Coordinates of C-alpha atoms and ligand atoms in Angstrom, one line a residue:
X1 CA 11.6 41.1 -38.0
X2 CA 8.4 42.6 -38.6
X3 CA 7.9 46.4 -38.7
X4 CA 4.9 48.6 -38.5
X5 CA 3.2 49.2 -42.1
X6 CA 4.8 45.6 -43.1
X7 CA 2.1 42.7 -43.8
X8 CA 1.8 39.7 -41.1
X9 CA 3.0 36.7 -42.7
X10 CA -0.3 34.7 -43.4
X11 CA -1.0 32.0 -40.9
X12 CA -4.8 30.6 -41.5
X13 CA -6.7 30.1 -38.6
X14 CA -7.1 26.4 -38.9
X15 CA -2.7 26.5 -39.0
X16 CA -3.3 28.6 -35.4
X17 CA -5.7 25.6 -34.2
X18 CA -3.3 23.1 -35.5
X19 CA -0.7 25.0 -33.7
X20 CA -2.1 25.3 -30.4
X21 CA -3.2 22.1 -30.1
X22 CA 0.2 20.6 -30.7
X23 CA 3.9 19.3 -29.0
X24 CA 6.4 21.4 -31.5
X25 CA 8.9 18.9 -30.3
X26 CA 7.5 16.1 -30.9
X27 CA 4.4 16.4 -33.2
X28 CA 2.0 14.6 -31.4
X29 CA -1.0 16.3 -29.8
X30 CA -0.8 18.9 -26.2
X31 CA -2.9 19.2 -23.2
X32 CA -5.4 21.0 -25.4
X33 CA -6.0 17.9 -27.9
X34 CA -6.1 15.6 -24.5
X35 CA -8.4 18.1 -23.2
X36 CA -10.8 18.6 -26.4
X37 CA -10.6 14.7 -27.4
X38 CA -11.6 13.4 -23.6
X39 CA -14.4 16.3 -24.2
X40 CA -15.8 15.0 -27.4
X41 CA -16.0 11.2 -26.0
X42 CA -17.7 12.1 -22.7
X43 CA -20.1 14.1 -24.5
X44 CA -20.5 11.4 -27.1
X45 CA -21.3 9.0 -24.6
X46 CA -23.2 11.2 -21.9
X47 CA -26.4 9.2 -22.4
X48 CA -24.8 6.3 -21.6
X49 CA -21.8 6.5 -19.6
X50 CA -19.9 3.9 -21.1
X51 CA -16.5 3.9 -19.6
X52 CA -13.2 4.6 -20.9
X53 CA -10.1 5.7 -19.8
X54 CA -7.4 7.5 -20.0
X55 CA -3.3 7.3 -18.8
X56 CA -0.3 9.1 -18.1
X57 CA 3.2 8.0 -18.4
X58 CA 6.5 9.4 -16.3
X59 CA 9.1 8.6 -17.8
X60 CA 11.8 7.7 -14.5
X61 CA 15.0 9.3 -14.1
X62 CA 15.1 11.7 -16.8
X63 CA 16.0 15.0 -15.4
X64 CA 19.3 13.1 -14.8
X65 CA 19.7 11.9 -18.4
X66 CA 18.8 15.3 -19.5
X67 CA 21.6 16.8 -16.7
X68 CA 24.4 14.5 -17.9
X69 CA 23.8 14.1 -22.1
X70 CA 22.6 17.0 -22.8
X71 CA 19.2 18.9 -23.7
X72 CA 19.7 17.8 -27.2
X73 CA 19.9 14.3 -26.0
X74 CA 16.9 14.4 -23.6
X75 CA 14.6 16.3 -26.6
X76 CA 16.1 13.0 -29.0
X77 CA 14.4 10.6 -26.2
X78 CA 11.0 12.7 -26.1
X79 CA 11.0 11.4 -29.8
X80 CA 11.5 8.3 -29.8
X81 CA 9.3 7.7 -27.0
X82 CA 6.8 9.9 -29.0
X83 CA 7.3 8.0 -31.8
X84 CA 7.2 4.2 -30.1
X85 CA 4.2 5.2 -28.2
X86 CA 2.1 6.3 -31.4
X87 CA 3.2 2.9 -32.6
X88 CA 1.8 0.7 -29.5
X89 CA -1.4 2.2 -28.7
X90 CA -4.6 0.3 -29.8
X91 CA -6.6 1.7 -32.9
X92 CA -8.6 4.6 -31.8
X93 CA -6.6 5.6 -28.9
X94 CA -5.2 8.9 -28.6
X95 CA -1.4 10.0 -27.5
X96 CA -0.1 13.3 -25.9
X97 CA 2.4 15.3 -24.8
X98 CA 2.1 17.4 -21.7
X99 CA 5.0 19.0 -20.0
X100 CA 8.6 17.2 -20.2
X101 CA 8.7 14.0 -19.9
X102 CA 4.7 13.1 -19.1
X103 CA 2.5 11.5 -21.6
X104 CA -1.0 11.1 -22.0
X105 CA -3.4 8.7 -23.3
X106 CA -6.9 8.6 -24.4
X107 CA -8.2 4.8 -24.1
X108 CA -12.1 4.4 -25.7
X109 CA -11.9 0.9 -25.7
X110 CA -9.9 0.5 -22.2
X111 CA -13.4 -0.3 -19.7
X112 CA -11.8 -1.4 -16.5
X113 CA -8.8 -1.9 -14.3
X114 CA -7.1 -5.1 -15.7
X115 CA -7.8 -3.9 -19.3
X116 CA -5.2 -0.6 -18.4
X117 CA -3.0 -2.7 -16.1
X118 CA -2.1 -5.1 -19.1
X119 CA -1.9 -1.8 -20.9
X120 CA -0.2 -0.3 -19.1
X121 CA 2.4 -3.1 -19.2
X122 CA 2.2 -3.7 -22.8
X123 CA 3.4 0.4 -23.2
X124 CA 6.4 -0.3 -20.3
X125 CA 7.9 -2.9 -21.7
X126 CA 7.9 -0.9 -25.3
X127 CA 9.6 1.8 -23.6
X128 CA 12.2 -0.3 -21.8
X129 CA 14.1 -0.9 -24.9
X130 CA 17.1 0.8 -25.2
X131 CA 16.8 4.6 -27.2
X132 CA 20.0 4.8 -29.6
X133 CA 21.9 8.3 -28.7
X134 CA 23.9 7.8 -31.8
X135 CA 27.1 7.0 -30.0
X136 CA 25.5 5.8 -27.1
X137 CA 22.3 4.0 -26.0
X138 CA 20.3 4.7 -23.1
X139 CA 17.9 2.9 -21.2
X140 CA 14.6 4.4 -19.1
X141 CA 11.4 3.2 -17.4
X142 CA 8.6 4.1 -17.2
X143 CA 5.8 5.2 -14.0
X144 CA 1.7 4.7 -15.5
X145 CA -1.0 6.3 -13.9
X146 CA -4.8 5.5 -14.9
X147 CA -8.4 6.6 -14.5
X148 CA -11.2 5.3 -15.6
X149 CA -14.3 7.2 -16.6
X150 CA -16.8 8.4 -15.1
X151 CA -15.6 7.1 -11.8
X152 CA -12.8 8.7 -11.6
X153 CA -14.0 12.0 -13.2
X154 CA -16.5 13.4 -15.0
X155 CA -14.7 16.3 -16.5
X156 CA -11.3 16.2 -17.8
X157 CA -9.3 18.2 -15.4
X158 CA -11.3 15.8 -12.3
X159 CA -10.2 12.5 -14.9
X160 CA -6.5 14.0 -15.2
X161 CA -6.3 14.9 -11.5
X162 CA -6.9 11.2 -10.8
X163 CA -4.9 10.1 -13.2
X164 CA -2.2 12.3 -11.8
X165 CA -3.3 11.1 -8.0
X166 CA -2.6 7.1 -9.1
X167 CA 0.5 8.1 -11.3
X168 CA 1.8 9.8 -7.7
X169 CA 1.6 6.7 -6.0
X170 CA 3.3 4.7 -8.5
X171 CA 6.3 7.3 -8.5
X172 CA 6.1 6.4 -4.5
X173 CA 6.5 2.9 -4.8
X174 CA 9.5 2.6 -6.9
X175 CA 10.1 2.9 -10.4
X176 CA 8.4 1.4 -13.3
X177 CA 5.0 0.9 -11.7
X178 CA 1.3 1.0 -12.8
X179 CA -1.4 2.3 -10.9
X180 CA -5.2 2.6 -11.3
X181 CA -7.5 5.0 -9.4
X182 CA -9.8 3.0 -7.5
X183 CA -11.9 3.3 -5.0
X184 CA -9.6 2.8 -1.9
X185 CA -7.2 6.0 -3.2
X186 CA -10.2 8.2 -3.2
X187 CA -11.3 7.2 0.3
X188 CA -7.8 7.5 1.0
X189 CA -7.4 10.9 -0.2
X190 CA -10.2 11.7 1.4
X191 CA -8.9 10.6 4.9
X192 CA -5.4 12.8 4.1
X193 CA -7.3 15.7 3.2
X194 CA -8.8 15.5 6.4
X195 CA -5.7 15.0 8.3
X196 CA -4.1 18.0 6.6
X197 CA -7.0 20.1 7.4
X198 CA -7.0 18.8 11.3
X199 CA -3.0 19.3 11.6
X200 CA -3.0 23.1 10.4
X201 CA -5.5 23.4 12.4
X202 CA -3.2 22.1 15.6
X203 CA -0.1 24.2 13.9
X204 CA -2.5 27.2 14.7
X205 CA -4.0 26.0 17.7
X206 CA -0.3 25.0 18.9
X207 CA -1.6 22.0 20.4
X208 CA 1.4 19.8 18.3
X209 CA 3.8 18.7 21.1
X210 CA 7.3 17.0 21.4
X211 CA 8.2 14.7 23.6
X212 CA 11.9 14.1 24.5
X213 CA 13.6 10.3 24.6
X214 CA 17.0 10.2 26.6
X215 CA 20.7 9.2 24.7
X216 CA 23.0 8.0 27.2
X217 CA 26.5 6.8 27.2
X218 CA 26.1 3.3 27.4
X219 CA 29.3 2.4 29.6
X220 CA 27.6 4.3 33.0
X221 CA 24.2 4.9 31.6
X222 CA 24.8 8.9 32.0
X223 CA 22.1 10.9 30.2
X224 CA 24.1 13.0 27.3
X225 CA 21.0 14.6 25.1
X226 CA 17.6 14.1 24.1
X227 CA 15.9 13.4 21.1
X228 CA 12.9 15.5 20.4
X229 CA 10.0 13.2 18.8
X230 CA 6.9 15.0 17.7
X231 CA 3.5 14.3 19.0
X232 CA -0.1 15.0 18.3
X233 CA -3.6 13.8 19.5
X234 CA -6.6 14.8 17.4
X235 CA -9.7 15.4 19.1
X236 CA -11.5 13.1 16.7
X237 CA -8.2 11.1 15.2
X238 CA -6.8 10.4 18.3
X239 CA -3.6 9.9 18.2
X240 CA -1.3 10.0 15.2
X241 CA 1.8 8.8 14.2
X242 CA 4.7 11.2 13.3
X243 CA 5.7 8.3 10.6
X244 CA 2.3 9.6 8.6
X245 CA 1.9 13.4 10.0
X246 CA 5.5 14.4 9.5
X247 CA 5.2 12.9 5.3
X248 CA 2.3 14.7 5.2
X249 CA 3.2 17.6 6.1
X250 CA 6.1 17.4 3.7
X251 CA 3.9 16.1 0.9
X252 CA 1.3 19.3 1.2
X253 CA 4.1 21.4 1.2
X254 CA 3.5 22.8 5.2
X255 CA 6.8 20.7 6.5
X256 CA 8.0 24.8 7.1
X257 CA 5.6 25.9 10.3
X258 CA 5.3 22.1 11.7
X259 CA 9.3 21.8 11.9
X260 CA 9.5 25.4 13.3
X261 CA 6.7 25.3 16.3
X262 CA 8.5 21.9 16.7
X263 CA 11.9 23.4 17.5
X264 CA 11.1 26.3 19.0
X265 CA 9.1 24.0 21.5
X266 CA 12.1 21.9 22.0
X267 CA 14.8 24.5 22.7
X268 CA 12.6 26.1 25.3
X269 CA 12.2 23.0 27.0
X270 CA 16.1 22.3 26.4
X271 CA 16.5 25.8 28.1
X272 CA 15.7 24.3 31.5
X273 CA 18.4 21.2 31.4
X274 CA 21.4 20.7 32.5
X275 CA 24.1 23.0 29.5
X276 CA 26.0 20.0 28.8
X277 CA 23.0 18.0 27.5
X278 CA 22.3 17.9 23.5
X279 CA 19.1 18.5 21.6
X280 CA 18.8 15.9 18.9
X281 CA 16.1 17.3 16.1
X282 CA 15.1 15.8 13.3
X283 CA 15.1 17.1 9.6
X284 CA 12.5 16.3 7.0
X285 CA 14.0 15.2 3.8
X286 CA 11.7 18.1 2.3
X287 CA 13.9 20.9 4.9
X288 CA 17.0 19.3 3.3
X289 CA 15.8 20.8 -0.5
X290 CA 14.9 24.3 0.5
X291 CA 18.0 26.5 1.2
X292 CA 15.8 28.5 3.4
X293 CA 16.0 26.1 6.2
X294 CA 19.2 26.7 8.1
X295 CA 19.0 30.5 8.1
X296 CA 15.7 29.8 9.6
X297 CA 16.6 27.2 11.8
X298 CA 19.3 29.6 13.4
X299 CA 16.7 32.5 13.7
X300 CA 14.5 30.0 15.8
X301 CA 17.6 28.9 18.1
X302 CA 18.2 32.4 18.4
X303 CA 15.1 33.9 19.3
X304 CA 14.7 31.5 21.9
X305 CA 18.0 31.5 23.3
X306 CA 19.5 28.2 22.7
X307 CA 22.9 28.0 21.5
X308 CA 23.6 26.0 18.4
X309 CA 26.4 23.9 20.3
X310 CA 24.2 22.5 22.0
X311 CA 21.6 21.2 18.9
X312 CA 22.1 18.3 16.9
X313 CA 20.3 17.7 13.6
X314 CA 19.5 14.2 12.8
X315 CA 19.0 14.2 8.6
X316 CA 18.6 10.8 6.9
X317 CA 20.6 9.4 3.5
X318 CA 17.7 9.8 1.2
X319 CA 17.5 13.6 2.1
X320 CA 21.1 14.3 1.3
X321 CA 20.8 12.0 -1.7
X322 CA 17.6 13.6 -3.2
X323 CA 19.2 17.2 -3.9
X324 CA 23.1 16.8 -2.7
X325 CA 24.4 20.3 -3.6
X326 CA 21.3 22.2 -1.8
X327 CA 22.0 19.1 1.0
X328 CA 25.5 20.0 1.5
X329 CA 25.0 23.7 1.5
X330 CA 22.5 23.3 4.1
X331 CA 24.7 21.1 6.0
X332 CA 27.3 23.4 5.9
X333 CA 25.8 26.9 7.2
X334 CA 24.7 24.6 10.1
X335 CA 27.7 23.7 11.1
X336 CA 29.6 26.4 10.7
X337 CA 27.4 28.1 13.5
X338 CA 27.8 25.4 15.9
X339 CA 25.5 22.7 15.0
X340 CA 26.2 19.1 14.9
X341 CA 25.0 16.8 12.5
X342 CA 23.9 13.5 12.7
X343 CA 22.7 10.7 9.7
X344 CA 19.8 8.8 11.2
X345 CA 18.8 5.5 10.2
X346 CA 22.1 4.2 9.3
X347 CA 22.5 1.3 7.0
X348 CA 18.8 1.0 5.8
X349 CA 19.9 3.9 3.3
X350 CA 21.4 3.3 -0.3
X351 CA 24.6 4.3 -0.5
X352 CA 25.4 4.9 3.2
X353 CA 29.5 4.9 2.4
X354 CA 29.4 7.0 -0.5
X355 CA 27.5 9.4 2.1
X356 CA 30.2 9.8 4.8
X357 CA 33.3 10.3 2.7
X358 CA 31.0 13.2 0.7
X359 CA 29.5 14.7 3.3
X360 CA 30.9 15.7 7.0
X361 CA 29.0 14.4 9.8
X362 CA 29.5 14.6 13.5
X363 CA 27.6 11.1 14.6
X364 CA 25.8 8.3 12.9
X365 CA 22.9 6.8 14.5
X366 CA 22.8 3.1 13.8
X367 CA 19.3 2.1 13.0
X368 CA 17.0 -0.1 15.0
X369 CA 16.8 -3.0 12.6
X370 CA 20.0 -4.3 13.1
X371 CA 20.4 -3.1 17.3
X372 CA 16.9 -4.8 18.1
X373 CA 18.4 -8.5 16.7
X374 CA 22.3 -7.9 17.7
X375 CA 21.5 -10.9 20.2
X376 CA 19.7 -13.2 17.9
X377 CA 21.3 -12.6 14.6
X378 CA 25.0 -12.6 13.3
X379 CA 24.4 -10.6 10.3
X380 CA 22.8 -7.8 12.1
X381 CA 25.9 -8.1 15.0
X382 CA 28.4 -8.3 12.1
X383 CA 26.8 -5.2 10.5
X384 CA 27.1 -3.2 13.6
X385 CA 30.6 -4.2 14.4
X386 CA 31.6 -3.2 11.1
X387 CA 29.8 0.9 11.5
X388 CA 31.0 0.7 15.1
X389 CA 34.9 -0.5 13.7
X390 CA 34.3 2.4 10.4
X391 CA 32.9 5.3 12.5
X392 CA 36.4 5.0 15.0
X393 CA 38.4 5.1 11.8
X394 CA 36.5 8.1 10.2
X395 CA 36.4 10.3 14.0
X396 CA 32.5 10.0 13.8
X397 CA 30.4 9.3 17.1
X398 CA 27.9 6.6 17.2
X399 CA 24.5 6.0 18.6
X400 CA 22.6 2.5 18.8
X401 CA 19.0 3.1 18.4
X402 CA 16.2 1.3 19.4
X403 CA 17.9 -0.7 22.5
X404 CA 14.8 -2.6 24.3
X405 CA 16.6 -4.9 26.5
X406 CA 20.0 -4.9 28.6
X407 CA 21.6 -7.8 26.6
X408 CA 21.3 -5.4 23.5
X409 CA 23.0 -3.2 25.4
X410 CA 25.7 -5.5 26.7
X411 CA 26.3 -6.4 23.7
X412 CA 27.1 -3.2 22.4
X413 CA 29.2 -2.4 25.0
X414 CA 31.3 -5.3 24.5
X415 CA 31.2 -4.1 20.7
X416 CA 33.0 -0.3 21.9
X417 CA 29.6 1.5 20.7
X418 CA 29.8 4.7 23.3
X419 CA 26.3 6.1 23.1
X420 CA 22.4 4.4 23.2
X421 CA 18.8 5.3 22.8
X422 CA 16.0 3.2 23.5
X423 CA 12.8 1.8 25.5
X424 CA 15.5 0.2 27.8
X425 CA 17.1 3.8 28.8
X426 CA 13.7 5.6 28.6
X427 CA 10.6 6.3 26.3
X428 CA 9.5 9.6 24.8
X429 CA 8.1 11.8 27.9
X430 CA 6.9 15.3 27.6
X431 CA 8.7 18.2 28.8
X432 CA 7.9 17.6 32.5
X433 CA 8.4 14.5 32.8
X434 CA 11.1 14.6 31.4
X435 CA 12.3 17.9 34.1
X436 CA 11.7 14.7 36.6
X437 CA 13.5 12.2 34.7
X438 CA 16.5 14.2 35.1
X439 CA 16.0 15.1 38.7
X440 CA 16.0 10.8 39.5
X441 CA 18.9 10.7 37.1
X442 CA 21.3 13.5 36.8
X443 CA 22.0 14.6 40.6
X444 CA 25.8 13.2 41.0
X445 CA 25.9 16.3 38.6
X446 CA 24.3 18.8 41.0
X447 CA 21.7 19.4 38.6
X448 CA 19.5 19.9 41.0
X449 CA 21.4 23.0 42.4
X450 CA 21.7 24.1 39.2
X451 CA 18.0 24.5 39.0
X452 CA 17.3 26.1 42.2
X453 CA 20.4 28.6 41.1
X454 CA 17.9 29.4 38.5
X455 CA 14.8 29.6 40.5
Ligands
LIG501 P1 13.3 8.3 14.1 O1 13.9 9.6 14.0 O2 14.1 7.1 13.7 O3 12.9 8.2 15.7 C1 13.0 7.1 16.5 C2 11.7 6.3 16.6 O4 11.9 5.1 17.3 C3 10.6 7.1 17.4 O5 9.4 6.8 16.9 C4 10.8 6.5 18.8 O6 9.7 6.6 19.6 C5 11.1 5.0 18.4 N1 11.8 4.3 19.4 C6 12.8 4.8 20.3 N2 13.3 3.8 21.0 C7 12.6 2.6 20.6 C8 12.7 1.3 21.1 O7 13.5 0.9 21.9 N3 11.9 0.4 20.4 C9 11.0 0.8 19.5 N4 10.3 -0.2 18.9 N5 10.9 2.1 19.0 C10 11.7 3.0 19.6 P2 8.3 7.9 16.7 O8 8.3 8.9 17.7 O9 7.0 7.2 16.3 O10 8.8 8.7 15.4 C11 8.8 8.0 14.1 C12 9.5 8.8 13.1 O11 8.9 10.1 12.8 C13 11.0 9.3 13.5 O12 11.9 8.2 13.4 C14 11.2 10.4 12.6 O13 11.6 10.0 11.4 C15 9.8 11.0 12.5 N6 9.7 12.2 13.4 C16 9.4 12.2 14.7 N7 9.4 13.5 15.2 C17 9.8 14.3 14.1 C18 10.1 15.7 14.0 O14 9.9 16.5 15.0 N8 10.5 16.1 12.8 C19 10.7 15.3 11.7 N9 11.1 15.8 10.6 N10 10.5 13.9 11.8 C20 10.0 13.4 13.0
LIG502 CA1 15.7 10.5 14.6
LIG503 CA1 16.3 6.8 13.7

């Protein structure tokens, strides 16, 4: 310990430089020797921008490794992956560490995008071997993002940004790819940052709407809920899918206010149908992570009057899977006030049966893939047979989605499925129209007196 009056111990200031500019755990350089190396070459070759370029590395999986072996073990991997990496990279080239499990390299002689792509896979395949744990050996891949200079930055933070950007979308397509920032991610950063800016703006504006797509039981075609399905219309976009608004919004870290004027939108139209009729709402995988989301949902339900019996959340596989205890906590809150749960998009998931006997769900909705070729195809029929046969044995209820014709829906009649959604029953109508759907189709329930009651 040092006291007051005692000397400091003596650390130079080229040991302080040394210091700062380098990984503890693994020796090689940090951010700052990234940052102060990229500096010196762009400034070396400012006359004539020359390209070079410079990479990250992700390693895939690790938190996992790190969860199950042990810090110890993870720290052991950073090394030898520090270590085989300062072995593979050309002469000349520079290697950091940045935060965890991300390394970065500095590529002089690396001019264009094939040059980093064979890189690239030169540097994977070095890291696929296995890493000895002692008693145990592990294996890992590896995610590459690249970004050549000065076209994909002139300064470092602009280079690493778009090193980060391509690096991003290889983590999106699967594991163990390589990416290079080019031209078409720019343009099409550009175009997201525009459709960000134009869908807070319609969060604000409350011009985001839902449109509501009947379930019926299939054996008499009665109406028994709705599903609400987001919509929006840009002034200058024109009309956008929720398939690339709703990821957006979940990927720019707004998936909160969307999903909240979204409900709240939908219960107040639920408020004027018949009590016995669901709403259907679907979770974002993003909602499923934040263990803010079912207090929240409740406050929503209650401020505008709806009771929870009569919501249904539809959530899909890869939510749950993604962050399982935070998942299942969620899950749980929900349905202990009331709310039903349903797992959308059944059987294009991963590990669909692991899913039900983990987690307790009310309904499974059987995705359209198989439904629209149950006719045509014997695999898809089989497939459905076999959730139709499991959901019976485990008390669940079960909804074919994406019904487009009556013999799908024969067919899953004479298959025992009890509920259906599709273009055959009815597409996605806005709140009125869907007020008039029900009037045509709900009045051997005397919903119609039920509404002038309330008028
Ligand atoms: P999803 O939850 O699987 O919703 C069903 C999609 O299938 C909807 O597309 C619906 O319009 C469409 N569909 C229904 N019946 C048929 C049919 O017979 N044939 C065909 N070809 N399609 C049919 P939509 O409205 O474009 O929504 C796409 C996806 O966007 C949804 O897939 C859901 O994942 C997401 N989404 C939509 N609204 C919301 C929302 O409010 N919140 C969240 N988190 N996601 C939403
Ligand atoms: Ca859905
Ligand atoms: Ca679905």
């Amino acid at each position: 310990m040092i006291s007051a009056g005692q000397p400091l111990p003596q650390v130079t200031e080229n040991e302080l430089k040394v210091m700062a500019y380098r990984d503890s755990l693994t020796g090689l350089g940090n951010r700052h020797r990234m940052r102060e190396k990229v500096m010196a070459i762009a400034a070396e070759r400012a006359e004539d921008p020359a390209p070079f370029t410079i990479g990250i590395a992700n390693l895939d999986g690790f938190k996992p490794i790190n969860d199950l072996f042990g810090s110890q073990a993870g720290d052991e991997i950073l090394c030898q992956v520090a270590h085989r990496l300062k072995a593979c990279i050309p002469d000349g080239a520079t290697v950091t560490r940045h935060d965890g499990d991300e390394f970065a390299f500095l590529l002089p002689l690396v001019f264009e995008k094939n040059g980093a792509e064979r890189l690239g896979q030169m540097i994977k395949e070095v890291l696929s071997a296995p890493y000895d744990l002692g008693d145990r050996n592990v294996r890992l891949s590896a995610s590459f993002g690249f970004a050549i200079y000065p076209f994909a930055g002139e300064e470092f933070e602009e280079l690493l940004k778009s090193a980060e950007t391509a690096l991003y979308r290889s983590k999106r397509r699967g594991r163990g790819q390589i990416t290079v920032y080019s031209r078409e991610i720019a343009q099409e950063m550009k175009r997201s940052t525009q459709l960000e800016q134009a869908l807070r703006n319609a969060i604000i504006a409350d011009t985001v709407e839902v449109h509501f797509q009947p379930i019926v039981r299939i054996r008499d075609e009665a109406v028994v809920g709705f599903e609400a399905l987001a919509r929006w219309i840009d002034a200058d976009l024109g009309f956008v899918s929720p398939a690339v608004f709703v990821p957006l919004a979940e990927e720019r870290g707004f998936i909160d206010a969307l999903s909240d004027t979204l409900l709240r939108k939908a219960a107040e139209a639920a408020l004027s149908w018949p009590r016995e009729l669901f709403l259907s709402f679907n979770l974002s995988s993003a909602q499923l992570m934040d263990p803010g989301t079912a207090p929240s949902i409740l406050a929503t339900l209650g401020r505008v009057g709806l009771d929870p019996n009569r919501v249904e959340l539809e959530i899909t596989e890869t939510a749950v899977m993604t962050s399982a205890d935070t998942a299942e906590r969620i899950i749980g809150e929900l349905r202990h006030a009331g709310v039903r749960i349903s797992l959308d998009d059944f059987g294009t998931g991963q590990s669909s049966l692991g899913r039900l006997r983990d987690f307790t769900f009310d309904k499974v909705k059987i995705d359209r893939a198989f439904v629209s070729r149950i006719t045509t195809d014997r695999t898809s029929e089989h497939i459905v047979k076999a959730i139709i046969a499991m959901c019976d044995g485990l008390d669940l209820q079960v909804v074919a989605e994406g019904i487009e014709e009556k013999a799908d829906a024969d067919k899953l009649k004479a298959l025992g499925c009890t509920m259906g959604q599709g273009y055959y029953y009815g597409r996605p109508v806005d709140a009125a129209a869907t007020l008039r759907y029900l009037e045509s189709h709900y009045r051997d329930f005397g919903f119609l007196e039920c509404q002038r009651e309330r008028a």
